[in-house]
CSV table of N, CA and C in Angstrom, one decimal:
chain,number,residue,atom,x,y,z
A,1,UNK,N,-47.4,-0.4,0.3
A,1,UNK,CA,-46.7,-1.6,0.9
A,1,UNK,C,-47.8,-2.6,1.2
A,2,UNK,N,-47.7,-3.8,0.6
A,2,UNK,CA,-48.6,-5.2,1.3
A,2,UNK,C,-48.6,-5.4,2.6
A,3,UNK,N,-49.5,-5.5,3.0
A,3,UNK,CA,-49.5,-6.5,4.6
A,3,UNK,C,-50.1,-7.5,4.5
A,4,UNK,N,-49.7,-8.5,5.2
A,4,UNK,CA,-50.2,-9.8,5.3
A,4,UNK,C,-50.2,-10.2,6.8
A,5,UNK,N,-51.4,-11.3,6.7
A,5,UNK,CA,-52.1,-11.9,8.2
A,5,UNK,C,-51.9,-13.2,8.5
A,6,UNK,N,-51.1,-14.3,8.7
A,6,UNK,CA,-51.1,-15.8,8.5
A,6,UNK,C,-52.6,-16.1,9.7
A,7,UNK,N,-53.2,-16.5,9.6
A,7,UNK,CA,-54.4,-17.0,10.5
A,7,UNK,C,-54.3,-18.4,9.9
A,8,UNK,N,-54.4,-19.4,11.6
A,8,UNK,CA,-54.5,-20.9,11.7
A,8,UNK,C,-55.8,-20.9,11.7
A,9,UNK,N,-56.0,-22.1,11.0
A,9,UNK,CA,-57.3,-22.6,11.0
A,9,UNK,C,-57.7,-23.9,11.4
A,10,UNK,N,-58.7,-24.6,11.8
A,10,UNK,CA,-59.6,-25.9,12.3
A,10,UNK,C,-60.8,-25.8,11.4
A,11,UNK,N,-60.5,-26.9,10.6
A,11,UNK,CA,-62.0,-27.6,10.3
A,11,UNK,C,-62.4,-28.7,11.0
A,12,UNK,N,-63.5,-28.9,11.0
A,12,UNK,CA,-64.6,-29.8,12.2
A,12,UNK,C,-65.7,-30.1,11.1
A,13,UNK,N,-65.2,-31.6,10.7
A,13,UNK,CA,-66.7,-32.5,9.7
A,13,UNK,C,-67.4,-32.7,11.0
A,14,UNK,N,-68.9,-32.2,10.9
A,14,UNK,CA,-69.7,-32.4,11.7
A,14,UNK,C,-71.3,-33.0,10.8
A,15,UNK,N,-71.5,-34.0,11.5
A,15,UNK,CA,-73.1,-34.2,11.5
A,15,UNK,C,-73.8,-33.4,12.1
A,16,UNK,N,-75.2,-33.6,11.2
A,16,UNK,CA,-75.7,-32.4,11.8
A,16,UNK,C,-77.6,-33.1,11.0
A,17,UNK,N,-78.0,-32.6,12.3
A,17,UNK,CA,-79.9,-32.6,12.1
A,17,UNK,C,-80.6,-31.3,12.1
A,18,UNK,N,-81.3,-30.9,10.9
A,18,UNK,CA,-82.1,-29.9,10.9
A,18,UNK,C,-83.5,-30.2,12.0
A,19,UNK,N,-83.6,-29.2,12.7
A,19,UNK,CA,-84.6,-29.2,13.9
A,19,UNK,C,-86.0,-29.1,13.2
A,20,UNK,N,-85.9,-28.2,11.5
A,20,UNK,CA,-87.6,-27.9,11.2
A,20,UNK,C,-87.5,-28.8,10.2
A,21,UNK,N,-86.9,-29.7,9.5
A,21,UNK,CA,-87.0,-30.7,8.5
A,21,UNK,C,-87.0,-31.7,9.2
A,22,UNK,N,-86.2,-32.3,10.3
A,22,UNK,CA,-85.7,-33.4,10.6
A,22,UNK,C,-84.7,-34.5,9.9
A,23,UNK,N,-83.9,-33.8,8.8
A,23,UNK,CA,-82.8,-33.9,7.6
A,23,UNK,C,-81.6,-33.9,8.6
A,24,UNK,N,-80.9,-35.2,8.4
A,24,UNK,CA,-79.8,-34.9,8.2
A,24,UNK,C,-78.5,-35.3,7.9
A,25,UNK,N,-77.4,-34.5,7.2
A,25,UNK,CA,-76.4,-34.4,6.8
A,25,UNK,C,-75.1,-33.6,7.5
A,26,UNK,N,-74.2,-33.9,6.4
A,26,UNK,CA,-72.9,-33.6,7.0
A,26,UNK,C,-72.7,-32.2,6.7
A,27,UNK,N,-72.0,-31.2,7.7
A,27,UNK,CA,-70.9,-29.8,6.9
A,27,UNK,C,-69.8,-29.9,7.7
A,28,UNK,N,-69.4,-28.7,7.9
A,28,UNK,CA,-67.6,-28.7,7.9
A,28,UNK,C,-67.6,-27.2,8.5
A,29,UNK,N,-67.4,-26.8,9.5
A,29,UNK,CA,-67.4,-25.8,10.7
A,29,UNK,C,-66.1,-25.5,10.4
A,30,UNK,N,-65.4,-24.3,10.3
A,30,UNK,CA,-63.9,-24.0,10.3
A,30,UNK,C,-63.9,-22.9,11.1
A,31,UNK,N,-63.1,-22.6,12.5
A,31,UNK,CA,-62.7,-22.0,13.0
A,31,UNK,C,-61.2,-21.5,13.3
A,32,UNK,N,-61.2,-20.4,13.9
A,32,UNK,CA,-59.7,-19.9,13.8
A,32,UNK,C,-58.8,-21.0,15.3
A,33,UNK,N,-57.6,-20.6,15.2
A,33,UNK,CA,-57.3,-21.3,16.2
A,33,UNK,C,-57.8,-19.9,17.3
A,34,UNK,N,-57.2,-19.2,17.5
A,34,UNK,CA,-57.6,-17.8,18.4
A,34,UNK,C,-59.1,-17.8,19.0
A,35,UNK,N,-59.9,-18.2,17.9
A,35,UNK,CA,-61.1,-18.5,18.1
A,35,UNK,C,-61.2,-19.3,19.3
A,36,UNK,N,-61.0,-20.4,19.0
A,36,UNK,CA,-60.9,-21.9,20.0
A,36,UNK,C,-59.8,-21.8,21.5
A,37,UNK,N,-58.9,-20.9,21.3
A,37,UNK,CA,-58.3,-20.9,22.1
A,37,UNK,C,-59.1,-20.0,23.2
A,38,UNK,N,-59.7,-18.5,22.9
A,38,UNK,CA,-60.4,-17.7,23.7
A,38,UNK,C,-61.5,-18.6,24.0
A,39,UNK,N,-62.2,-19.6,24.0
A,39,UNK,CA,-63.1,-20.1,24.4
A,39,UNK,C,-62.6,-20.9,25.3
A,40,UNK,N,-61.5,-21.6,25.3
A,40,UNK,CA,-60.9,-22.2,26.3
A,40,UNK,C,-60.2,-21.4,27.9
A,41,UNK,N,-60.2,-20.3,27.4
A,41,UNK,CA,-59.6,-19.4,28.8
A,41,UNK,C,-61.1,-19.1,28.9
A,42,UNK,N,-62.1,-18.8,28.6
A,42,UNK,CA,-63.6,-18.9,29.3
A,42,UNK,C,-63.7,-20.5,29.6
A,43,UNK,N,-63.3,-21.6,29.6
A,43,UNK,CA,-63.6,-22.3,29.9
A,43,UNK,C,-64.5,-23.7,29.0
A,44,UNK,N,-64.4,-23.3,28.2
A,44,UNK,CA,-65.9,-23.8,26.9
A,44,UNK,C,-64.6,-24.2,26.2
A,45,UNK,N,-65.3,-25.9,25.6
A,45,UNK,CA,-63.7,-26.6,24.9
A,45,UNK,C,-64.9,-26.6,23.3
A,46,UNK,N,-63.6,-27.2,22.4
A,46,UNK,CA,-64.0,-26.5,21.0
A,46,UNK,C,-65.0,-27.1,20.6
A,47,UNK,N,-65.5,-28.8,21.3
A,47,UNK,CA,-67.3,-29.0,20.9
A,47,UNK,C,-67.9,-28.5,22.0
A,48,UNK,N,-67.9,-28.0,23.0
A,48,UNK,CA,-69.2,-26.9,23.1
A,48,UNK,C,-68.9,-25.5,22.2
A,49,UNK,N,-68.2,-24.9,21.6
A,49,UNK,CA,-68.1,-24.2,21.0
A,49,UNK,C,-69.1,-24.3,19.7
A,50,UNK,N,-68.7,-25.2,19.3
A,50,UNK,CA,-69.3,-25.7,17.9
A,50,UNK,C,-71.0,-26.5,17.8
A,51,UNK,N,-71.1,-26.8,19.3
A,51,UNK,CA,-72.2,-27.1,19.9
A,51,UNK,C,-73.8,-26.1,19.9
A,52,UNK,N,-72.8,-25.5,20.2
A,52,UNK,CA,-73.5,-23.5,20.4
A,52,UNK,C,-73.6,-23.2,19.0
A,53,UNK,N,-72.8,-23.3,17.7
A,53,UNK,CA,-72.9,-22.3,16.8
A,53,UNK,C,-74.1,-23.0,16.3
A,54,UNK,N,-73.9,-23.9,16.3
A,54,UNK,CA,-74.6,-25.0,15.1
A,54,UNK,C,-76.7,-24.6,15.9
A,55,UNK,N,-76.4,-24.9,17.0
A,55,UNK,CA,-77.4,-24.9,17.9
A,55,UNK,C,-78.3,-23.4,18.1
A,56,UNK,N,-77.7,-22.3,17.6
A,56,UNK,CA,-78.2,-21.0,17.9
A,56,UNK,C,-78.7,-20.9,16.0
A,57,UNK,N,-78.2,-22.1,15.2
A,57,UNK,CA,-78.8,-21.7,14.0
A,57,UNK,C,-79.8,-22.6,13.5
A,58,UNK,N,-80.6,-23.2,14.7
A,58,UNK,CA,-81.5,-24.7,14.4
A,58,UNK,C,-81.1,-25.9,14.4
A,59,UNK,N,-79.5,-26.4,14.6
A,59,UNK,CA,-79.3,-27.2,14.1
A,59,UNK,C,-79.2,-28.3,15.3
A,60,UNK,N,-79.0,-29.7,15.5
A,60,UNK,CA,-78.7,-30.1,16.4
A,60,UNK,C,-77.5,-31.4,16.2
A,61,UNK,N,-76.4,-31.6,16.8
A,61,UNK,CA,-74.9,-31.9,16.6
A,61,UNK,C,-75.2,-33.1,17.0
A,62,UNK,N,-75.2,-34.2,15.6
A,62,UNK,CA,-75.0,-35.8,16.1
A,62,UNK,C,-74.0,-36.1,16.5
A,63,UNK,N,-72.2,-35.4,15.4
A,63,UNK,CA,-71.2,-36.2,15.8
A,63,UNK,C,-70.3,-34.8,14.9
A,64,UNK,N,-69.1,-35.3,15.9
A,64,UNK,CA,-67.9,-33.9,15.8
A,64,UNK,C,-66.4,-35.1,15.2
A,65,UNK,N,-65.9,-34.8,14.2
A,65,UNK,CA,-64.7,-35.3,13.7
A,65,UNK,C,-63.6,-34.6,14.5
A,66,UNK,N,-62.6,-35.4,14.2
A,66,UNK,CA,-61.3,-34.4,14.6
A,66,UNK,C,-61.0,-33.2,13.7
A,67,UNK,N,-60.1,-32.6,14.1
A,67,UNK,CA,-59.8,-30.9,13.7
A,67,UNK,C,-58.9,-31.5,13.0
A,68,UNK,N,-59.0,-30.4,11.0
A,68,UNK,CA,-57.9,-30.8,10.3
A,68,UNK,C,-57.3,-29.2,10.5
A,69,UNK,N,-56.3,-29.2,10.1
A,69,UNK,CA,-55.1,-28.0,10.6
A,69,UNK,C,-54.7,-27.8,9.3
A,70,UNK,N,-54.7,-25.9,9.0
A,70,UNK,CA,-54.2,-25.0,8.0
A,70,UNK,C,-53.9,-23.9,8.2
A,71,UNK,N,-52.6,-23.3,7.5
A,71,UNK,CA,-52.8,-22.3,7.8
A,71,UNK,C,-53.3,-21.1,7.0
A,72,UNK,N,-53.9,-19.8,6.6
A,72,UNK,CA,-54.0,-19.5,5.3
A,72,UNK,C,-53.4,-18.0,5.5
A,73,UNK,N,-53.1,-17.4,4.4
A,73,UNK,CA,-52.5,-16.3,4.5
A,73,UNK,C,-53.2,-14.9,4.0
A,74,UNK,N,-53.4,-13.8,4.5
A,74,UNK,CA,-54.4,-12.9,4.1
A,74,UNK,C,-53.7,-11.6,3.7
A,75,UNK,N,-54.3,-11.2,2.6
A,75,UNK,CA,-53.7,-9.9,2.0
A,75,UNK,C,-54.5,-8.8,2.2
A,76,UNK,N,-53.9,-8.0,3.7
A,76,UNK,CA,-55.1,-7.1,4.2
A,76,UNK,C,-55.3,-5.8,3.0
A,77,UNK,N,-54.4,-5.3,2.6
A,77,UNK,CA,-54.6,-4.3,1.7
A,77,UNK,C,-55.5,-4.8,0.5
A,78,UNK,N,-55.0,-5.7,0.1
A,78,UNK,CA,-56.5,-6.6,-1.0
A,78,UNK,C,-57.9,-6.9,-0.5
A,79,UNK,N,-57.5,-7.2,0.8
A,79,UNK,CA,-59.5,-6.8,1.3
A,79,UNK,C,-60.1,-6.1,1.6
A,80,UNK,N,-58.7,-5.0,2.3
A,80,UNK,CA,-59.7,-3.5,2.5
A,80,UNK,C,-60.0,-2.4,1.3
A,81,UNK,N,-59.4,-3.1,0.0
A,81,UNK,CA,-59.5,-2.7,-1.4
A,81,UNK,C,-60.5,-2.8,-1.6
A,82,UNK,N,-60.9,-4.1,-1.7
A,82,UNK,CA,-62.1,-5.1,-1.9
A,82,UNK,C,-63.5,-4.4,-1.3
A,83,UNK,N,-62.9,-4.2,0.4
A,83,UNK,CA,-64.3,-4.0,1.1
A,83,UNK,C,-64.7,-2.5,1.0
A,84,UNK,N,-64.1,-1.5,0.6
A,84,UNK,CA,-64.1,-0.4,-0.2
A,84,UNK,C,-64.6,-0.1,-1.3
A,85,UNK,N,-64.5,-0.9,-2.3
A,85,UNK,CA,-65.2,-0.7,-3.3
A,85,UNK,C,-64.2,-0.4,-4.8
A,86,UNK,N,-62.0,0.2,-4.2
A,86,UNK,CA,-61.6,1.2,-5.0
A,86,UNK,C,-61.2,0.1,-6.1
């Protein structure tokens, strides 16, 4: 039997400066909504969230776009196929 997972998603075009180059350019941060939402019952809204990720891997956050909205749909038996090896 298939199972499937719909998970919402957020992307976030973000600027971004490398701390050891001093380069910088654009990426695109995608989080879940679940994600964003448990950060909000701690209290932390989704640019400090994204503040933190970016920031714990060198980087440092010029500017945060708005969140584009998707949903995607996941085929768990196809990944635990996948992550198995069979």
């Amino acid at each position: 039997m298939r199972t499937y997972e719909k998970i919402q998603l957020r992307a976030f075009d973000v600027r971004i400066r490398d701390e050891r180059t001093g380069e910088e350019c654009d990426d695109v941060i995608i989080l879940s909504k679940q994600k964003l939402q448990a950060a909000q019952i701690c209290g932390q809204s989704s640019k400090e969230l994204i503040y933190r990720a970016y920031n714990r891997a060198g980087f440092t956050v010029l500017d945060i776009g708005g969140a584009r909205k998707a949903t995607a749909t996941l085929d768990l038996e196809g990944l635990f196929l996948e992550a198995v090896g069979d």
